Amino acid sequence: MQTIAKLIIAAIALIATLAAGYWWGHTQSQTNTAVTSPQAANGEKKILYYRNPMGLPDTSPVPKKDPMGMDYLPVYEGEGDEPPSDQAIVTLSTEKVQKLGVRTEAAMLRELIRTVRAVATVQTDERKQYTMVTKFEGWIHRLHVNTTGQAVKKGDALMDVYSPELITAQQEYLIATRGLQAVADGDADVRAAMQRLVAGALQKLRNWDIAETELRRLQQTGTVQQNMTLRAQADGVVLEKKAIMGQRFMPGETLYQIADLSSVWMLADVFEQDLGLIHPGQLVTIRVDAYPDKVFNGAVAFVYPTVTPETRTAIVRIVLPNPDGLLKPDMYARAEFASFHSKNKVLTIPDSAVLDTGTRRVVLVDLGTGRYEPRTVKLGMHADGYSEVLGGLRAGEAVVVKANFLIDAESNFKSALNSFGHTTYYPVSGDQEIEPSSAVLSPSQVQYRGQGSIEAIDFTHATVTLAHGPIESLKWPAMTMDFRFLEPTLLQSFKPGQKVIFEIAEESAGEFVIVRIQPADTFHDH
């Protein structure tokens, strides 16, 4: 009995000793914590700065609101030693990298050739156009060239004409010639005067564009021709024929339009921002839809000095040989001007690697093992899918060229979810329920209720745009958002402008879908 009593007393003593030791250790721990963290003991922490609620790289030393009316979130001492920077590393799992189809390419030195592309039209060479205009009155007796498009050579007969003025001019020449013969043995001054009359009569016919062939015939035969032949004065193709057999024509009237198409002009409309890359003598590649298997090569001959205000383009003239006559006036074409940025190679990255925010340009640098570093870069010239890098990257660094937008979007989306307080969502209370007759899309254990009006409905993608009020359970302010329906047919009973009460549930991380919706005027409390 005494032995049992001793054992009990020893056990009680041991328990008391252990309890005293635990009390002493716990007291010392609290004392040390109070000494090392006086701010925690006081229940107050120092605010370092305020960060953007949507996770954007924007901070403020004082409280402020973003454009959506959301308050910037405070960052307390201990949560971060410095404001977040653009160089925050994004980490993705290997599985997610594979799902996104991420592809990278190294920044490298290359010769940057920019191709300026422009639409163009074929035009006749203005220096090789010829218009046949009569300088006397007459009638067309016969047409030798009577179809548009007919090719002619210089000296070919165009038409025979009857003109009293031509007959009079021929008679004047013949009279002057006979007078010269009559004074052949006379005074030298008289002969000189008669020679001037002969030359004047002949020059009058030349001034009326009478060909030398016709004048020689007149000199040789010494007889007046009732119908004089008018001949072409240039090689070319008849583009326009107004002459009709039997027609009366007046001085200054156009009868033929002839153009030489052995070479043509290509007039390209180049945008004004590309004009600095165009210069005379520059080689140009021309492609025409009519001949997809042919490539025409020419050179810039002239850059017109004016810009068309409506299109903000300037005309660039390109001279093209056209020996086979394939290029026809007013035909459409595509011109490509090759412009070398410089003789030296420059550091470049693909255009697809650049995320342009409007105020800066960012690339995602691959650090390996699923880690990506957003980095701001300074870009120069763009050429054929590549951009010149003036700063922010080194040669050999790999940048994401595919799925970079998805990586950036996921990073920003996670920041946005955290700023919305995603870990503190609360379900709606059960004292008010939407009637069972409303459109129930899918069951959900946690649902959030809101009220708003329908701004727009997209039946194709089964989405609705709602302008809703604050949703306290999600800590959302009033805003306009797009929500998805699982059953597109349920949208048929709603229309834009209608006020509704809705419940949303989180289908996946950060993605909310409408699970219940009904018109606001049919809502009842239970």
mmCIF file of C-alpha atoms in Angstrom, residues 32-326:
data_model
loop_
_atom_site.group_PDB
_atom_site.id
_atom_site.type_symbol
_atom_site.label_atom_id
_atom_site.label_comp_id
_atom_site.label_asym_id
_atom_site.label_seq_id
_atom_site.Cartn_x
_atom_site.Cartn_y
_atom_site.Cartn_z
ATOM 1 C CA ASN A 32 11.103 36.945 -27.283
ATOM 2 C CA THR A 33 8.411 37.570 -29.886
ATOM 3 C CA ALA A 34 7.418 40.786 -28.177
ATOM 4 C CA VAL A 35 11.038 41.899 -28.118
ATOM 5 C CA THR A 36 11.803 41.040 -31.750
ATOM 6 C CA SER A 37 8.456 42.241 -33.277
ATOM 7 C CA PRO A 38 7.213 45.270 -31.371
ATOM 8 C CA GLN A 39 4.923 46.233 -34.289
ATOM 9 C CA ALA A 40 3.154 42.845 -34.102
ATOM 10 C CA ALA A 41 2.670 43.343 -30.341
ATOM 11 C CA ASN A 42 1.029 46.680 -30.974
ATOM 12 C CA GLY A 43 -1.146 45.140 -33.704
ATOM 13 C CA GLU A 44 0.033 47.715 -36.295
ATOM 14 C CA LYS A 45 2.127 47.339 -39.439
ATOM 15 C CA LYS A 46 3.734 50.023 -41.556
ATOM 16 C CA ILE A 47 2.268 50.471 -45.056
ATOM 17 C CA LEU A 48 5.053 50.501 -47.626
ATOM 18 C CA TYR A 49 2.988 51.462 -50.684
ATOM 19 C CA TYR A 50 -0.274 50.757 -52.531
ATOM 20 C CA ARG A 51 -0.374 48.355 -55.500
ATOM 21 C CA ASN A 52 -2.714 48.103 -58.481
ATOM 22 C CA PRO A 53 -5.687 45.832 -57.662
ATOM 23 C CA MET A 54 -5.497 44.187 -61.111
ATOM 24 C CA GLY A 55 -1.857 43.184 -60.705
ATOM 25 C CA LEU A 56 -0.551 45.778 -63.159
ATOM 26 C CA PRO A 57 2.979 47.150 -62.597
ATOM 27 C CA ASP A 58 1.753 50.402 -61.075
ATOM 28 C CA THR A 59 2.188 51.534 -57.465
ATOM 29 C CA SER A 60 1.316 54.625 -55.486
ATOM 30 C CA PRO A 61 2.704 56.046 -52.229
ATOM 31 C CA VAL A 62 -0.789 57.279 -51.273
ATOM 32 C CA PRO A 63 -4.272 55.692 -51.543
ATOM 33 C CA LYS A 64 -5.882 56.026 -54.993
ATOM 34 C CA LYS A 65 -8.377 54.353 -57.347
ATOM 35 C CA ASP A 66 -7.878 52.715 -60.703
ATOM 36 C CA PRO A 67 -9.936 53.633 -63.820
ATOM 37 C CA MET A 68 -12.582 51.062 -62.796
ATOM 38 C CA GLY A 69 -13.062 52.723 -59.415
ATOM 39 C CA MET A 70 -11.298 49.981 -57.430
ATOM 40 C CA ASP A 71 -9.101 50.955 -54.482
ATOM 41 C CA TYR A 72 -5.394 50.294 -54.671
ATOM 42 C CA LEU A 73 -4.395 47.598 -52.125
ATOM 43 C CA PRO A 74 -1.941 48.381 -49.289
ATOM 44 C CA VAL A 75 1.306 46.426 -49.028
ATOM 45 C CA TYR A 76 2.537 46.171 -45.450
ATOM 46 C CA GLU A 77 6.056 45.923 -44.148
ATOM 47 C CA GLY A 78 7.161 42.326 -44.257
ATOM 48 C CA GLU A 79 5.049 41.477 -47.298
ATOM 49 C CA GLY A 80 7.686 42.871 -49.650
ATOM 50 C CA ASP A 81 10.805 44.961 -49.313
ATOM 51 C CA GLU A 82 10.234 46.899 -52.510
ATOM 52 C CA PRO A 83 7.488 47.558 -55.030
ATOM 53 C CA PRO A 84 6.992 44.885 -57.646
ATOM 54 C CA SER A 85 8.967 45.485 -60.830
ATOM 55 C CA ASP A 86 8.585 44.531 -64.448
ATOM 56 C CA GLN A 87 11.209 41.851 -63.945
ATOM 57 C CA ALA A 88 9.025 39.553 -61.792
ATOM 58 C CA ILE A 89 9.638 35.998 -62.947
ATOM 59 C CA VAL A 90 6.698 33.894 -64.138
ATOM 60 C CA THR A 91 6.978 30.189 -63.340
ATOM 61 C CA LEU A 92 4.963 27.534 -65.166
ATOM 62 C CA SER A 93 4.915 23.801 -64.771
ATOM 63 C CA THR A 94 6.291 21.596 -67.544
ATOM 64 C CA GLU A 95 2.785 20.294 -68.205
ATOM 65 C CA LYS A 96 1.393 23.804 -68.646
ATOM 66 C CA VAL A 97 4.270 24.811 -70.919
ATOM 67 C CA GLN A 98 3.444 21.845 -73.125
ATOM 68 C CA LYS A 99 -0.275 22.601 -73.135
ATOM 69 C CA LEU A 100 0.309 26.222 -74.093
ATOM 70 C CA GLY A 101 2.626 25.181 -76.932
ATOM 71 C CA VAL A 102 5.374 27.573 -75.881
ATOM 72 C CA ARG A 103 8.059 28.115 -78.529
ATOM 73 C CA THR A 104 11.181 30.243 -78.185
ATOM 74 C CA GLU A 105 13.743 31.743 -80.537
ATOM 75 C CA ALA A 106 17.109 33.277 -79.765
ATOM 76 C CA ALA A 107 17.824 36.949 -80.389
ATOM 77 C CA MET A 108 20.443 37.012 -83.103
ATOM 78 C CA LEU A 109 22.335 39.264 -85.483
ATOM 79 C CA ARG A 110 20.990 39.421 -89.017
ATOM 80 C CA GLU A 111 20.982 41.697 -92.023
ATOM 81 C CA LEU A 112 17.681 43.517 -91.761
ATOM 82 C CA ILE A 113 15.945 43.907 -95.100
ATOM 83 C CA ARG A 114 12.634 45.665 -95.065
ATOM 84 C CA THR A 115 10.254 45.067 -97.928
ATOM 85 C CA VAL A 116 7.919 47.944 -98.708
ATOM 86 C CA ARG A 117 4.806 46.688 -100.434
ATOM 87 C CA ALA A 118 2.435 48.840 -102.459
ATOM 88 C CA VAL A 119 -0.350 48.489 -104.981
ATOM 89 C CA ALA A 120 0.335 49.834 -108.441
ATOM 90 C CA THR A 121 -1.274 50.354 -111.839
ATOM 91 C CA VAL A 122 0.193 50.122 -115.313
ATOM 92 C CA GLN A 123 0.168 53.394 -117.230
ATOM 93 C CA THR A 124 1.453 54.426 -120.631
ATOM 94 C CA ASP A 125 4.788 56.165 -120.830
ATOM 95 C CA GLU A 126 3.862 59.831 -121.135
ATOM 96 C CA ARG A 127 6.943 60.405 -123.293
ATOM 97 C CA LYS A 128 5.702 57.905 -125.887
ATOM 98 C CA GLN A 129 2.154 59.125 -126.411
ATOM 99 C CA TYR A 130 0.978 60.646 -129.686
ATOM 100 C CA THR A 131 -2.285 62.355 -130.529
ATOM 101 C CA MET A 132 -3.260 62.941 -134.133
ATOM 102 C CA VAL A 133 -4.967 66.330 -134.348
ATOM 103 C CA THR A 134 -5.908 67.968 -137.643
ATOM 104 C CA LYS A 135 -4.890 71.568 -138.343
ATOM 105 C CA PHE A 136 -7.260 72.193 -141.204
ATOM 106 C CA GLU A 137 -10.859 71.494 -142.092
ATOM 107 C CA GLY A 138 -11.810 68.522 -144.216
ATOM 108 C CA TRP A 139 -13.626 65.202 -144.666
ATOM 109 C CA ILE A 140 -12.424 61.645 -144.174
ATOM 110 C CA HIS A 141 -12.479 59.881 -147.518
ATOM 111 C CA ARG A 142 -10.964 56.530 -146.470
ATOM 112 C CA LEU A 143 -9.634 54.896 -143.280
ATOM 113 C CA HIS A 144 -6.505 52.738 -143.439
ATOM 114 C CA VAL A 145 -6.466 52.160 -139.642
ATOM 115 C CA ASN A 146 -10.023 51.563 -138.551
ATOM 116 C CA THR A 147 -9.850 49.544 -135.287
ATOM 117 C CA THR A 148 -8.819 50.354 -131.735
ATOM 118 C CA GLY A 149 -5.776 48.383 -130.607
ATOM 119 C CA GLN A 150 -4.291 48.172 -134.082
ATOM 120 C CA ALA A 151 -0.498 48.472 -134.104
ATOM 121 C CA VAL A 152 1.054 51.078 -136.376
ATOM 122 C CA LYS A 153 4.548 52.064 -137.391
ATOM 123 C CA LYS A 154 5.840 55.546 -138.062
ATOM 124 C CA GLY A 155 4.907 56.486 -141.633
ATOM 125 C CA ASP A 156 1.973 54.042 -141.927
ATOM 126 C CA ALA A 157 -1.074 55.481 -143.686
ATOM 127 C CA LEU A 158 -3.896 56.336 -141.277
ATOM 128 C CA MET A 159 -6.514 57.843 -143.606
ATOM 129 C CA ASP A 160 -7.122 59.712 -146.851
ATOM 130 C CA VAL A 161 -8.794 63.115 -146.492
ATOM 131 C CA TYR A 162 -10.340 65.699 -148.774
ATOM 132 C CA SER A 163 -9.747 69.328 -147.850
ATOM 133 C CA PRO A 164 -10.176 72.489 -149.960
ATOM 134 C CA GLU A 165 -7.422 74.077 -147.874
ATOM 135 C CA LEU A 166 -5.004 71.295 -148.809
ATOM 136 C CA ILE A 167 -5.878 71.651 -152.484
ATOM 137 C CA THR A 168 -5.265 75.425 -152.311
ATOM 138 C CA ALA A 169 -1.924 74.894 -150.566
ATOM 139 C CA GLN A 170 -0.817 72.408 -153.243
ATOM 140 C CA GLN A 171 -1.804 74.838 -155.991
ATOM 141 C CA GLU A 172 0.160 77.627 -154.313
ATOM 142 C CA TYR A 173 3.217 75.396 -154.278
ATOM 143 C CA LEU A 174 2.866 74.430 -157.936
ATOM 144 C CA ILE A 175 2.353 78.102 -158.996
ATOM 145 C CA ALA A 176 5.448 79.138 -157.018
ATOM 146 C CA THR A 177 7.418 76.325 -158.643
ATOM 147 C CA ARG A 178 6.399 77.363 -162.162
ATOM 148 C CA GLY A 179 7.229 81.011 -161.351
ATOM 149 C CA LEU A 180 10.697 79.925 -160.190
ATOM 150 C CA GLN A 181 11.220 78.123 -163.476
ATOM 151 C CA ALA A 182 10.089 81.218 -165.408
ATOM 152 C CA VAL A 183 12.714 83.476 -163.812
ATOM 153 C CA ALA A 184 15.488 80.931 -164.026
ATOM 154 C CA ASP A 185 17.461 83.245 -166.309
ATOM 155 C CA GLY A 186 16.359 86.438 -164.604
ATOM 156 C CA ASP A 187 17.751 88.651 -161.879
ATOM 157 C CA ALA A 188 19.236 86.890 -158.840
ATOM 158 C CA ASP A 189 17.061 88.823 -156.420
ATOM 159 C CA VAL A 190 13.908 87.791 -158.301
ATOM 160 C CA ARG A 191 15.023 84.156 -158.258
ATOM 161 C CA ALA A 192 15.690 84.350 -154.523
ATOM 162 C CA ALA A 193 12.226 85.815 -153.941
ATOM 163 C CA MET A 194 10.587 83.053 -155.955
ATOM 164 C CA GLN A 195 12.584 80.404 -154.102
ATOM 165 C CA ARG A 196 11.288 81.794 -150.823
ATOM 166 C CA LEU A 197 7.716 81.487 -152.153
ATOM 167 C CA VAL A 198 8.315 77.814 -153.090
ATOM 168 C CA ALA A 199 9.856 77.016 -149.710
ATOM 169 C CA GLY A 200 7.035 78.851 -147.887
ATOM 170 C CA ALA A 201 4.321 76.898 -149.736
ATOM 171 C CA LEU A 202 6.089 73.624 -148.981
ATOM 172 C CA GLN A 203 6.570 74.557 -145.311
ATOM 173 C CA LYS A 204 2.874 75.338 -145.006
ATOM 174 C CA LEU A 205 2.092 71.733 -145.949
ATOM 175 C CA ARG A 206 4.695 70.443 -143.473
ATOM 176 C CA ASN A 207 3.119 72.559 -140.738
ATOM 177 C CA TRP A 208 -0.143 70.754 -141.425
ATOM 178 C CA ASP A 209 1.660 67.458 -140.697
ATOM 179 C CA ILE A 210 1.715 66.328 -144.323
ATOM 180 C CA ALA A 211 4.292 63.529 -144.570
ATOM 181 C CA GLU A 212 7.472 63.923 -146.618
ATOM 182 C CA THR A 213 6.320 61.018 -148.753
ATOM 183 C CA GLU A 214 3.313 63.017 -149.920
ATOM 184 C CA LEU A 215 5.392 66.129 -150.490
ATOM 185 C CA ARG A 216 7.860 64.241 -152.694
ATOM 186 C CA ARG A 217 4.971 62.871 -154.718
ATOM 187 C CA LEU A 218 3.659 66.395 -155.200
ATOM 188 C CA GLN A 219 7.113 67.571 -156.334
ATOM 189 C CA GLN A 220 7.604 64.660 -158.696
ATOM 190 C CA THR A 221 4.158 64.584 -160.311
ATOM 191 C CA GLY A 222 3.464 68.310 -160.304
ATOM 192 C CA THR A 223 -0.252 67.587 -159.956
ATOM 193 C CA VAL A 224 -2.713 68.394 -157.158
ATOM 194 C CA GLN A 225 -4.004 65.386 -155.195
ATOM 195 C CA GLN A 226 -7.704 65.603 -154.404
ATOM 196 C CA ASN A 227 -7.379 63.156 -151.475
ATOM 197 C CA MET A 228 -4.263 63.547 -149.378
ATOM 198 C CA THR A 229 -3.002 60.669 -147.191
ATOM 199 C CA LEU A 230 -2.291 61.411 -143.483
ATOM 200 C CA ARG A 231 0.335 59.147 -141.919
ATOM 201 C CA ALA A 232 1.363 58.111 -138.376
ATOM 202 C CA GLN A 233 4.217 60.094 -136.882
ATOM 203 C CA ALA A 234 5.162 57.534 -134.209
ATOM 204 C CA ASP A 235 5.187 53.805 -133.491
ATOM 205 C CA GLY A 236 2.544 52.473 -131.155
ATOM 206 C CA VAL A 237 -0.894 51.043 -130.588
ATOM 207 C CA VAL A 238 -4.150 52.835 -131.271
ATOM 208 C CA LEU A 239 -5.690 53.379 -127.840
ATOM 209 C CA GLU A 240 -8.541 55.547 -129.064
ATOM 210 C CA LYS A 241 -10.028 56.007 -132.544
ATOM 211 C CA LYS A 242 -12.567 58.745 -133.143
ATOM 212 C CA ALA A 243 -12.158 58.896 -136.913
ATOM 213 C CA ILE A 244 -15.130 57.583 -138.945
ATOM 214 C CA MET A 245 -15.277 57.275 -142.713
ATOM 215 C CA GLY A 246 -17.097 60.241 -144.245
ATOM 216 C CA GLN A 247 -16.750 62.294 -141.071
ATOM 217 C CA ARG A 248 -16.145 66.003 -141.269
ATOM 218 C CA PHE A 249 -13.383 67.226 -139.011
ATOM 219 C CA MET A 250 -12.395 70.654 -137.839
ATOM 220 C CA PRO A 251 -9.008 72.111 -136.882
ATOM 221 C CA GLY A 252 -7.874 70.904 -133.457
ATOM 222 C CA GLU A 253 -10.093 67.803 -133.449
ATOM 223 C CA THR A 254 -8.518 64.596 -132.102
ATOM 224 C CA LEU A 255 -8.874 61.638 -134.456
ATOM 225 C CA TYR A 256 -6.415 59.070 -133.005
ATOM 226 C CA GLN A 257 -4.689 58.403 -129.660
ATOM 227 C CA ILE A 258 -1.538 56.328 -130.174
ATOM 228 C CA ALA A 259 0.903 55.116 -127.507
ATOM 229 C CA ASP A 260 4.108 53.129 -127.672
ATOM 230 C CA LEU A 261 3.783 50.236 -125.159
ATOM 231 C CA SER A 262 7.259 48.765 -125.656
ATOM 232 C CA SER A 263 7.957 50.191 -122.192
ATOM 233 C CA VAL A 264 5.398 51.262 -119.599
ATOM 234 C CA TRP A 265 5.196 53.108 -116.324
ATOM 235 C CA MET A 266 4.161 51.391 -113.118
ATOM 236 C CA LEU A 267 2.702 53.953 -110.718
ATOM 237 C CA ALA A 268 2.836 52.631 -107.134
ATOM 238 C CA ASP A 269 0.997 54.246 -104.205
ATOM 239 C CA VAL A 270 3.481 54.205 -101.306
ATOM 240 C CA PHE A 271 2.377 55.246 -97.817
ATOM 241 C CA GLU A 272 4.081 58.345 -96.508
ATOM 242 C CA GLN A 273 5.710 56.540 -93.551
ATOM 243 C CA ASP A 274 7.594 54.360 -96.060
ATOM 244 C CA LEU A 275 8.771 57.130 -98.363
ATOM 245 C CA GLY A 276 12.089 57.455 -96.533
ATOM 246 C CA LEU A 277 12.978 53.947 -97.723
ATOM 247 C CA ILE A 278 12.369 54.715 -101.419
ATOM 248 C CA HIS A 279 15.001 56.313 -103.664
ATOM 249 C CA PRO A 280 15.615 56.603 -107.437
ATOM 250 C CA GLY A 281 17.440 53.653 -108.934
ATOM 251 C CA GLN A 282 16.090 51.230 -106.329
ATOM 252 C CA LEU A 283 15.225 47.807 -107.733
ATOM 253 C CA VAL A 284 11.569 46.793 -107.645
ATOM 254 C CA THR A 285 9.877 43.423 -108.082
ATOM 255 C CA ILE A 286 6.481 43.518 -109.780
ATOM 256 C CA ARG A 287 3.839 40.784 -109.704
ATOM 257 C CA VAL A 288 0.651 40.882 -111.740
ATOM 258 C CA ASP A 289 -2.388 38.727 -111.044
ATOM 259 C CA ALA A 290 -2.856 38.071 -114.756
ATOM 260 C CA TYR A 291 0.532 36.303 -114.918
ATOM 261 C CA PRO A 292 1.084 34.603 -111.523
ATOM 262 C CA ASP A 293 4.072 32.652 -112.826
ATOM 263 C CA LYS A 294 5.936 35.744 -114.047
ATOM 264 C CA VAL A 295 8.009 38.278 -112.133
ATOM 265 C CA PHE A 296 8.778 41.669 -113.665
ATOM 266 C CA ASN A 297 11.784 43.695 -112.582
ATOM 267 C CA GLY A 298 12.164 47.428 -112.847
ATOM 268 C CA ALA A 299 13.755 50.414 -111.151
ATOM 269 C CA VAL A 300 12.448 53.497 -109.405
ATOM 270 C CA ALA A 301 12.644 56.389 -111.848
ATOM 271 C CA PHE A 302 10.964 59.161 -109.891
ATOM 272 C CA VAL A 303 9.185 59.878 -106.603
ATOM 273 C CA TYR A 304 6.394 62.392 -107.117
ATOM 274 C CA PRO A 305 6.701 65.533 -104.973
ATOM 275 C CA THR A 306 3.148 65.536 -103.587
ATOM 276 C CA VAL A 307 1.094 63.333 -101.243
ATOM 277 C CA THR A 308 -2.549 62.499 -101.863
ATOM 278 C CA PRO A 309 -4.445 63.829 -98.791
ATOM 279 C CA GLU A 310 -7.222 61.232 -98.922
ATOM 280 C CA THR A 311 -4.952 58.173 -98.935
ATOM 281 C CA ARG A 312 -1.762 59.634 -97.418
ATOM 282 C CA THR A 313 0.257 58.082 -100.234
ATOM 283 C CA ALA A 314 2.748 59.373 -102.774
ATOM 284 C CA ILE A 315 3.169 58.072 -106.298
ATOM 285 C CA VAL A 316 6.401 56.298 -107.163
ATOM 286 C CA ARG A 317 7.155 55.857 -110.865
ATOM 287 C CA ILE A 318 8.777 52.633 -112.015
ATOM 288 C CA VAL A 319 9.880 52.108 -115.632
ATOM 289 C CA LEU A 320 9.337 48.587 -116.957
ATOM 290 C CA PRO A 321 10.300 47.152 -120.350
ATOM 291 C CA ASN A 322 7.323 45.563 -122.087
ATOM 292 C CA PRO A 323 8.648 43.958 -125.272
ATOM 293 C CA ASP A 324 5.904 41.293 -125.452
ATOM 294 C CA GLY A 325 3.084 43.677 -124.663
ATOM 295 C CA LEU A 326 1.947 41.671 -121.625
#
